[in-house]
Short mmCIF file of C-alpha atoms in Angstrom, two decimals:
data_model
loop_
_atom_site.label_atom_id
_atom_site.label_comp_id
_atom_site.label_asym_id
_atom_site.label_seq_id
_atom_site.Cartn_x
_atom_site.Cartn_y
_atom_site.Cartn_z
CA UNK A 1 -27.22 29.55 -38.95
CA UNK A 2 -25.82 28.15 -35.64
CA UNK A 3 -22.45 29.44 -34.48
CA UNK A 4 -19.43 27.71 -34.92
CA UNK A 5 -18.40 26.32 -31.99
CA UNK A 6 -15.88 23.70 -30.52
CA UNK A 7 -15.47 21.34 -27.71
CA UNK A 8 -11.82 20.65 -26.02
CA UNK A 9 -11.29 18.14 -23.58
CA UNK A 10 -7.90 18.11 -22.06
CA UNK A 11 -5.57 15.60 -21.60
CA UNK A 12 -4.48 14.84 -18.18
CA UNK A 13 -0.83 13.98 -19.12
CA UNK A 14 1.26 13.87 -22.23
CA UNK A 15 5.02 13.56 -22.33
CA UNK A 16 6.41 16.16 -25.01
CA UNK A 17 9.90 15.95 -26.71
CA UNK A 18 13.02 18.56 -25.90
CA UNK A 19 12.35 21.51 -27.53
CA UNK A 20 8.83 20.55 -28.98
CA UNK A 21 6.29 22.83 -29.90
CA UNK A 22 2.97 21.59 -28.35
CA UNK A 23 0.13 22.36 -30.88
CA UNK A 24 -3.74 21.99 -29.88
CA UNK A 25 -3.88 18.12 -30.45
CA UNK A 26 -0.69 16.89 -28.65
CA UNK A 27 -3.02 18.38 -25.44
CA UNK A 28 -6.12 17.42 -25.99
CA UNK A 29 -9.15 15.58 -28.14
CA UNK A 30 -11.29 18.03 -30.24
CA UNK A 31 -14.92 18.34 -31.95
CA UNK A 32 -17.74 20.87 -33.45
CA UNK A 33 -19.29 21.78 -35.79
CA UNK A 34 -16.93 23.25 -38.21
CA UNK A 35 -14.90 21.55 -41.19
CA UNK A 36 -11.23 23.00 -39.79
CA UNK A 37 -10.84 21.45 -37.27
CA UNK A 38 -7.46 19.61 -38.71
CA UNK A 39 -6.11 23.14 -38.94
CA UNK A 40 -7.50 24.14 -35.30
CA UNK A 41 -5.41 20.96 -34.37
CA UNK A 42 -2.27 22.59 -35.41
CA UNK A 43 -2.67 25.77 -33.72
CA UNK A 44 0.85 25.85 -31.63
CA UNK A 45 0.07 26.46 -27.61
CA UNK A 46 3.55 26.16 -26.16
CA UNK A 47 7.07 26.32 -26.61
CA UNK A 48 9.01 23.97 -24.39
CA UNK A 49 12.45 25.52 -23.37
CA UNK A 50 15.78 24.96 -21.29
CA UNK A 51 13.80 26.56 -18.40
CA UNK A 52 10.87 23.99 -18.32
CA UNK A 53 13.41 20.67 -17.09
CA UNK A 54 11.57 17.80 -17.17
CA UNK A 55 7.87 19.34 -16.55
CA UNK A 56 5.69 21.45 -16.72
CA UNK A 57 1.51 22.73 -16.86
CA UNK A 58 0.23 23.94 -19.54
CA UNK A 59 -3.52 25.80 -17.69
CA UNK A 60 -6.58 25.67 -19.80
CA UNK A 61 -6.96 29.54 -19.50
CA UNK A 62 -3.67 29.87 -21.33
CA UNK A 63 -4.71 27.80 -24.24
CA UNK A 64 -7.69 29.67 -24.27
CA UNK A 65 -5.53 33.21 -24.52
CA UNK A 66 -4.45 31.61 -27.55
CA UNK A 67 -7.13 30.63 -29.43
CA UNK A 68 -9.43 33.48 -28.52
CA UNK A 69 -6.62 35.55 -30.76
CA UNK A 70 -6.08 33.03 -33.56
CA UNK A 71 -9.84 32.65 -33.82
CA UNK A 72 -12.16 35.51 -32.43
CA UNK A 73 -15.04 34.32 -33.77
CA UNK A 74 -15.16 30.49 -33.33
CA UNK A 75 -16.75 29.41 -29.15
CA UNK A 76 -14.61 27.18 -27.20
CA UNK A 77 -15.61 24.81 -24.62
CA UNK A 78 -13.53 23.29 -22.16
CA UNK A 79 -13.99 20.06 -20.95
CA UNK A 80 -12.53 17.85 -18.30
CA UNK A 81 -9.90 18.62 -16.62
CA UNK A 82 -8.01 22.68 -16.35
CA UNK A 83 -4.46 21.43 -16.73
CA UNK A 84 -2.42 19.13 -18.46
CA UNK A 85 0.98 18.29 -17.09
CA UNK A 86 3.84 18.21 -19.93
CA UNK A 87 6.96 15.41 -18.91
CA UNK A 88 9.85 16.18 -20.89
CA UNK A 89 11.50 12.86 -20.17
CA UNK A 90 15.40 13.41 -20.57
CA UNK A 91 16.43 10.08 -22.64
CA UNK A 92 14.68 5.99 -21.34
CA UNK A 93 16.67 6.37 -17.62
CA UNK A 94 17.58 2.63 -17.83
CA UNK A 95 17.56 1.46 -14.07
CA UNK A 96 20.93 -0.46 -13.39
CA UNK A 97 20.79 -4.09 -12.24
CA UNK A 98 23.53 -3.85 -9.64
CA UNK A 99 20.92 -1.06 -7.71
CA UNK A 100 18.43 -3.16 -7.85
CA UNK A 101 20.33 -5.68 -6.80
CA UNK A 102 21.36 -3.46 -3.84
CA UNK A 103 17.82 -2.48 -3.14
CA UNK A 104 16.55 -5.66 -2.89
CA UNK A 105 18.77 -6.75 -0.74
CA UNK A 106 18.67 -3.91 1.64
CA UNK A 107 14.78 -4.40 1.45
CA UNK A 108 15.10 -8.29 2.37
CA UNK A 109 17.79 -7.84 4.99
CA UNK A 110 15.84 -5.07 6.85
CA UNK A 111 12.61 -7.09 6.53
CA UNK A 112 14.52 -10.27 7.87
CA UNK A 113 15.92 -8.10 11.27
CA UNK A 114 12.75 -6.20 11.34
CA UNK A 115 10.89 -9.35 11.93
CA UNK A 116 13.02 -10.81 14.49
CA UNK A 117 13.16 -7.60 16.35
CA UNK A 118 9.27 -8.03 16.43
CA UNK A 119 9.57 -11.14 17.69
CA UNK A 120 11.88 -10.41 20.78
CA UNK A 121 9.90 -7.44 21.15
CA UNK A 122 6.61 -9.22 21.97
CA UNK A 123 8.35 -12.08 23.27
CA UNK A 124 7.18 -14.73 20.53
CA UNK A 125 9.41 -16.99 21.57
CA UNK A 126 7.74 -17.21 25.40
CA UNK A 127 4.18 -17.36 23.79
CA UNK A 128 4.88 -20.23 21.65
CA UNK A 129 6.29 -22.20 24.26
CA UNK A 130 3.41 -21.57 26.35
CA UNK A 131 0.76 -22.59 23.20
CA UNK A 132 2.67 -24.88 22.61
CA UNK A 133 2.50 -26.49 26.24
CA UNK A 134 -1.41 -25.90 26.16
CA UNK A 135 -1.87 -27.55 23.10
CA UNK A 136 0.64 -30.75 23.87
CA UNK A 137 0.76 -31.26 27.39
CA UNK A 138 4.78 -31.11 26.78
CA UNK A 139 7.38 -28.14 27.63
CA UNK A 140 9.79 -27.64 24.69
CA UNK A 141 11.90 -25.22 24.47
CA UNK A 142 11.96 -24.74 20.51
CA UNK A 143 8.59 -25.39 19.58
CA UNK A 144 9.19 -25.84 16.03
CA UNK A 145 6.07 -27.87 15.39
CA UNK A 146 4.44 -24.17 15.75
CA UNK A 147 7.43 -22.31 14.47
CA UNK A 148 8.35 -23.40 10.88
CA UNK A 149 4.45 -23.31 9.54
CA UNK A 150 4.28 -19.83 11.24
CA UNK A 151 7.35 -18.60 9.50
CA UNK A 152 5.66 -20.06 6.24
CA UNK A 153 2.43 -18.04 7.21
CA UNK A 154 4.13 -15.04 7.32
CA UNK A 155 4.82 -14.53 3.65
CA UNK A 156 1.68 -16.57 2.71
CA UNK A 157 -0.31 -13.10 4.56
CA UNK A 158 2.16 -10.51 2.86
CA UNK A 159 1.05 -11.98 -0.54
CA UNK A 160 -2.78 -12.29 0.27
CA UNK A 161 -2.57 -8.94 1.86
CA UNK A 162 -0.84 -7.79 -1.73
CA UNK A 163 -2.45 -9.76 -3.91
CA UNK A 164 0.10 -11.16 -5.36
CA UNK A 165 1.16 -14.75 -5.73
CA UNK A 166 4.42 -14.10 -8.38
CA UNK A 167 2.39 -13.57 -11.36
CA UNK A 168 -0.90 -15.24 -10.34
CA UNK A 169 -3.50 -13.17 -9.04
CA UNK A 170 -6.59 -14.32 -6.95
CA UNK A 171 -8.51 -11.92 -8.52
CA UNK A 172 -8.88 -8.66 -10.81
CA UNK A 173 -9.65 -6.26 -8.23
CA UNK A 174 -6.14 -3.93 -8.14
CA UNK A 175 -4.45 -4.76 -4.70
CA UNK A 176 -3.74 -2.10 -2.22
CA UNK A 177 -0.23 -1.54 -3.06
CA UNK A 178 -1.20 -0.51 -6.59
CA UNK A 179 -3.84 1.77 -5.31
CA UNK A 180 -1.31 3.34 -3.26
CA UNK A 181 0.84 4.18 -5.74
CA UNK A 182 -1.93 5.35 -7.83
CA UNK A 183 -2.64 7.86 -5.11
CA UNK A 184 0.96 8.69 -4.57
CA UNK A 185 0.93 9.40 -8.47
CA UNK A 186 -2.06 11.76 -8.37
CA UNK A 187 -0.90 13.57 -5.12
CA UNK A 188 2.44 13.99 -7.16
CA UNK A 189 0.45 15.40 -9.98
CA UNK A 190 -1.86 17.37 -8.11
CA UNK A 191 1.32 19.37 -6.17
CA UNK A 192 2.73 19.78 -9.94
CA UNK A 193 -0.22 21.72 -11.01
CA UNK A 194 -0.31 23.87 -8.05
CA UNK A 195 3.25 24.37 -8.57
CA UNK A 196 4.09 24.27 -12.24
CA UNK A 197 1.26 26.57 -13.16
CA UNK A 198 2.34 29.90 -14.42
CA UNK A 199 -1.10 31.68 -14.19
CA UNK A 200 -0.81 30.40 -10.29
CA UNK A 201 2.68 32.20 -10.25
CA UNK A 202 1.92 35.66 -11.42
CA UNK A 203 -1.33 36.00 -8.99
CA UNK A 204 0.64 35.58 -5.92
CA UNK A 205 2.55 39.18 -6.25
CA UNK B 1 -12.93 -5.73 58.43
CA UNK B 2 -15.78 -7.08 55.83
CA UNK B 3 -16.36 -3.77 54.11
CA UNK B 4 -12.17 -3.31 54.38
CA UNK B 5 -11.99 -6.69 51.44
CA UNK B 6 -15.63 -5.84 50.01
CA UNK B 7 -13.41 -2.56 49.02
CA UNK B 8 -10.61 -3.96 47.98
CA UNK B 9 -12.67 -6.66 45.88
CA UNK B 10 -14.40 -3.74 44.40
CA UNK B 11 -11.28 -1.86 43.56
CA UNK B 12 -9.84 -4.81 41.51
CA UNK B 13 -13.11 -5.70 39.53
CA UNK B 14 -13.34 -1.94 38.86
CA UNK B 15 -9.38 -1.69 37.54
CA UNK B 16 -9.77 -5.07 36.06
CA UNK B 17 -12.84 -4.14 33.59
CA UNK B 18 -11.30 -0.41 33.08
CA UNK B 19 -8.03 -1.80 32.09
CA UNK B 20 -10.03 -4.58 29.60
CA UNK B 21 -12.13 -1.98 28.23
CA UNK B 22 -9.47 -0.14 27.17
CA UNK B 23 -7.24 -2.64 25.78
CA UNK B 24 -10.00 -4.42 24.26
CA UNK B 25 -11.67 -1.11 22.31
CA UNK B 26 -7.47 -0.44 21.25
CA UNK B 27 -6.92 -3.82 20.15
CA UNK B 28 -10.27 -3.59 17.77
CA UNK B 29 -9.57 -0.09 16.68
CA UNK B 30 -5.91 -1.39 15.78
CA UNK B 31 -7.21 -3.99 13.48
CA UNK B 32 -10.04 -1.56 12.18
CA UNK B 33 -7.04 0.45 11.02
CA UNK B 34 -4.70 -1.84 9.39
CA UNK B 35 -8.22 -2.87 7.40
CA UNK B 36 -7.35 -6.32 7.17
CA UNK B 37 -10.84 -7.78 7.58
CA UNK B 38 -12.15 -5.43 4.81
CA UNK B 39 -8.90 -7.10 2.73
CA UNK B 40 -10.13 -10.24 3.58
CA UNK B 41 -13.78 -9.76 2.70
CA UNK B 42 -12.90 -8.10 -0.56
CA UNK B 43 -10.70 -11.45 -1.50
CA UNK B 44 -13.56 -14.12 -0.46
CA UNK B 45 -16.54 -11.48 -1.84
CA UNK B 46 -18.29 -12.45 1.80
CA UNK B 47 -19.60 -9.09 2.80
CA UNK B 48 -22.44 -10.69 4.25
CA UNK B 49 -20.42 -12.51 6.61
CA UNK B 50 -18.96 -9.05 8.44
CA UNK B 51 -20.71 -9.53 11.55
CA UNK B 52 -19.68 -13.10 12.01
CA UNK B 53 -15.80 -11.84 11.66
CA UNK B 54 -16.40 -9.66 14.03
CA UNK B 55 -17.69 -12.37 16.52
CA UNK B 56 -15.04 -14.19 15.43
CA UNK B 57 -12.10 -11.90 16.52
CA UNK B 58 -13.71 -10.98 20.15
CA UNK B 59 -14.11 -14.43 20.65
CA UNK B 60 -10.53 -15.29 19.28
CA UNK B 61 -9.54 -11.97 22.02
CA UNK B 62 -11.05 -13.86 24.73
CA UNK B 63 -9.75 -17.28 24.02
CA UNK B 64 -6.57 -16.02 24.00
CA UNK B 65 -6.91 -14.30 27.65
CA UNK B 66 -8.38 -17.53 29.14
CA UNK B 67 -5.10 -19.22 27.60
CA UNK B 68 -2.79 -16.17 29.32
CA UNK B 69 -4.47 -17.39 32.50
CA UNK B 70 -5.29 -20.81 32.49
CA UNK B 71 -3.04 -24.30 33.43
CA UNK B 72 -5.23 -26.44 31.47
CA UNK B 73 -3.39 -28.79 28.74
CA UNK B 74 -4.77 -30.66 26.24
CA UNK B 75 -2.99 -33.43 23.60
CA UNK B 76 -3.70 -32.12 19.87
CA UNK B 77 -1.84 -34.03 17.22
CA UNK B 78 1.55 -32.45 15.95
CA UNK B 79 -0.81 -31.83 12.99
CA UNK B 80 -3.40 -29.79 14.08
CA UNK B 81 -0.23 -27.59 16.44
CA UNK B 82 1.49 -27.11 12.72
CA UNK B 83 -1.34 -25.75 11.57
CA UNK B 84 -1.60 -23.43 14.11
CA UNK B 85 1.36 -22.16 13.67
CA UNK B 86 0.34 -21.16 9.98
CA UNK B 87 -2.93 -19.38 10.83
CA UNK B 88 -0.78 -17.61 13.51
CA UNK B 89 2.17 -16.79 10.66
CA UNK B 90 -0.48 -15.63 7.95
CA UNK B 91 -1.98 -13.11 10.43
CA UNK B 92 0.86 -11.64 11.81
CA UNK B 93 2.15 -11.53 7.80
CA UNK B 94 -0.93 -9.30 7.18
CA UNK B 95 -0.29 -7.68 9.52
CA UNK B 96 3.23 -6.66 8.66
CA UNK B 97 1.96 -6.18 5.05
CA UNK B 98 -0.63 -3.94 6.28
CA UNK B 99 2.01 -2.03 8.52
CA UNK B 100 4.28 -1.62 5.33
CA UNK B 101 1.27 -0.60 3.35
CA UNK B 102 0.30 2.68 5.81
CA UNK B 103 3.58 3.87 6.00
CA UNK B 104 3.79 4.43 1.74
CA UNK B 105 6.88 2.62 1.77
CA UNK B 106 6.39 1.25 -1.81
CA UNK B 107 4.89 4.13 -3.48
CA UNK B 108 7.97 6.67 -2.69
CA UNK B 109 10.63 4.48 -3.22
CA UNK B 110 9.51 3.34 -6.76
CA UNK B 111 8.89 6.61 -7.83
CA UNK B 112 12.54 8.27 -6.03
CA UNK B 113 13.99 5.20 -8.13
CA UNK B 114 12.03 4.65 -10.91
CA UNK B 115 11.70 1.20 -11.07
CA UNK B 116 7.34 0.38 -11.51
CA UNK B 117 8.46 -3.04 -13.40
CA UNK B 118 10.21 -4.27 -10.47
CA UNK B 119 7.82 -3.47 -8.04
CA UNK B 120 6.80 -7.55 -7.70
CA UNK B 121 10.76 -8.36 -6.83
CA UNK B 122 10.73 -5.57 -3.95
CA UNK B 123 7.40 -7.32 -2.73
CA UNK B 124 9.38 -10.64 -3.00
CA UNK B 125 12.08 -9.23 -1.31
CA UNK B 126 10.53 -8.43 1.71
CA UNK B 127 8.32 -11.38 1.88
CA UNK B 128 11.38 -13.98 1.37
CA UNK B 129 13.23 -11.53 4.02
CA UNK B 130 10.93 -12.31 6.38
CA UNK B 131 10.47 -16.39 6.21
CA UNK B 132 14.21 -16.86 6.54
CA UNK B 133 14.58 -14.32 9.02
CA UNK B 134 11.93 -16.00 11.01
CA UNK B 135 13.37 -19.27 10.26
CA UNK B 136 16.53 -18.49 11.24
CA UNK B 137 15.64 -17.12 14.59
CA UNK B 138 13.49 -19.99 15.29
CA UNK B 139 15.99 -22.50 14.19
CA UNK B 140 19.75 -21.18 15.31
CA UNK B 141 19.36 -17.49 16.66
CA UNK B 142 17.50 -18.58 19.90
CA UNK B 143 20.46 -21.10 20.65
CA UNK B 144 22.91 -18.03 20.59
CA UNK B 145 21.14 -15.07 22.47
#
């Protein structure tokens, strides 16, 4: 007869209700070889309290503590990742159109002086009149032949560099912006588990 | 007297391929950086092509000195300057893109706000920001100053 055994991948992430109690299956996806495994599903892991706020890491090790008591018999593997982070999202944060508003502008004003700052600051201005000079033959002092399709260029490169043409995209590799915030997300989530982790907490003293 | 300018000769070729050797390798490394040739190449799938980009932007580096230096005029049509002006506007756009893009700008504030649904009107914002802030420098701003 082969011993009963189970598998136990982790989740990465779940978000969890106020107050929920986090059984086996809101954390990760089980299988084995044995015909409870509704019932293993159920097993609670965690109690989420006042003191979590809005997250917190539940380690593999701890569900492990758990299980190895409510079933001393039965071998657990553990798959995939050590630690799933728990949001406890406080209620839908609805993101007011006046800030966005305000952000928006604040991003488009500051891009606008940024740019002309730029320009004074490698002397555009003197450049293009000299190009422009070379290329003509004539000495203008607004070379706007050169100046209005380079102020066009400028956001036609922003939205090749991004990838992004409104809606339309050039193709379905992700652009670089999304990979950055991808990373930004799992640098975020990497710092929780380091920091969230009770096990982590108690072998510091 | 001879060997006195032979010197002096010397001393300025010497300084004058230091000083090019050094701004030249920063220039490249600046653009290696930013990673807008790899950006390009992974839009246009043309990996094959890297080492004729690469020609491409030393000899763009030294067509620009020669025009630093040089008197020489020529008569393109009006066209051919406008169009120019766009390459010149789409690189230096990257550029600013790319710029944006090291310093995690995006990323940070999306997340201190969180707003991920809007992150297309930010990009907007910046990019419209920057056409009529060039536009209106070209246009009115270099009257004033």
């Amino acid at each position: 007869m082969s011993e009963d055994k189970v598998y136990i991948r982790l989740k990465k992430k779940i978000t969890a209700k106020q107050n929920q109690y986090i059984t086996l299956k809101d954390i990760a996806f089980i299988t084995g070889n044995i015909e409870y495994l509704d019932e293993l599903g159920a097993v609670p892991i965690y109690q989420i309290t006042e003191a979590d706020k809005n997250i917190s890491v539940i380690d593999g090790f701890q569900l492990l503590e758990v299980m190895v008591q409510a079933y001393p018999l039965l071998s657990i593997e553990l798959l995939g990742t050590n630690q799933v982070i728990v949001e406890i999202p406080k209620q839908a944060k609805k993101v007011s159109v006046p800030i966005i508003f305000l952000i928006w502008l604040l991003m488009c004003v500051g891009s606008a002086m940024a740019i002309m700052n730029f320009h004074y600051d490698v002397s555009m201005q003197e450049v293009q009149q000299g190009i422009y000079y070379l290329l003509t033959g004539e000495r203008v002092n607004k070379p706007l032949w050169l100046q209005i399709p380079y102020s066009i260029g400028l956001g036609l490169g922003m939205i090749l560099f991004f990838n992004h043409l409104f809606k339309k995209r050039f193709n379905e590799e992700p652009s670089p912006l999304e990979i950055e915030v991808f990373n930004y997300q799992q640098d975020l989530d990497q710092y929780v588990i380091q920091h969230e982790n009770a096990l982590n907490k108690h072998d510091d003293s | 007297m001879m060997t006195a300018e032979a010197i002096t000769v010397f001393l300025q070729v010497f300084i004058g391929l230091g000083s090019g050797l050094v701004v030249g390798s920063g220039f490249v490394a600046f653009l290696t950086v930013l990673g807008i040739i790899p950006r390009l190449i992974q839009l246009s799938k043309s990996y094959r092509s890297l080492p004729s980009y690469q020609f491409s932007v030393i000899a763009g580096a030294l067509l620009g000195t020669y025009f630093t230096f040089t008197d020489v005029t020529i008569q393109l049509p009006l066209i051919l300057v406008s169009f120019w002006g766009l390459l010149h506007g789409v690189f230096i756009g990257m550029l600013a893109a790319a710029l944006t893009e090291v310093l995690n700008v995006f990323p940070i504030l999306l997340k201190r706000l969180g707003i991920d649904k809007e992150l297309l009107w930010l990009l907007m914002a910046i990019v419209i920001g920057k056409i009529v802030g060039s536009l209106f420098q070209w246009l009115i701003f270099v009257e004033i100053i």
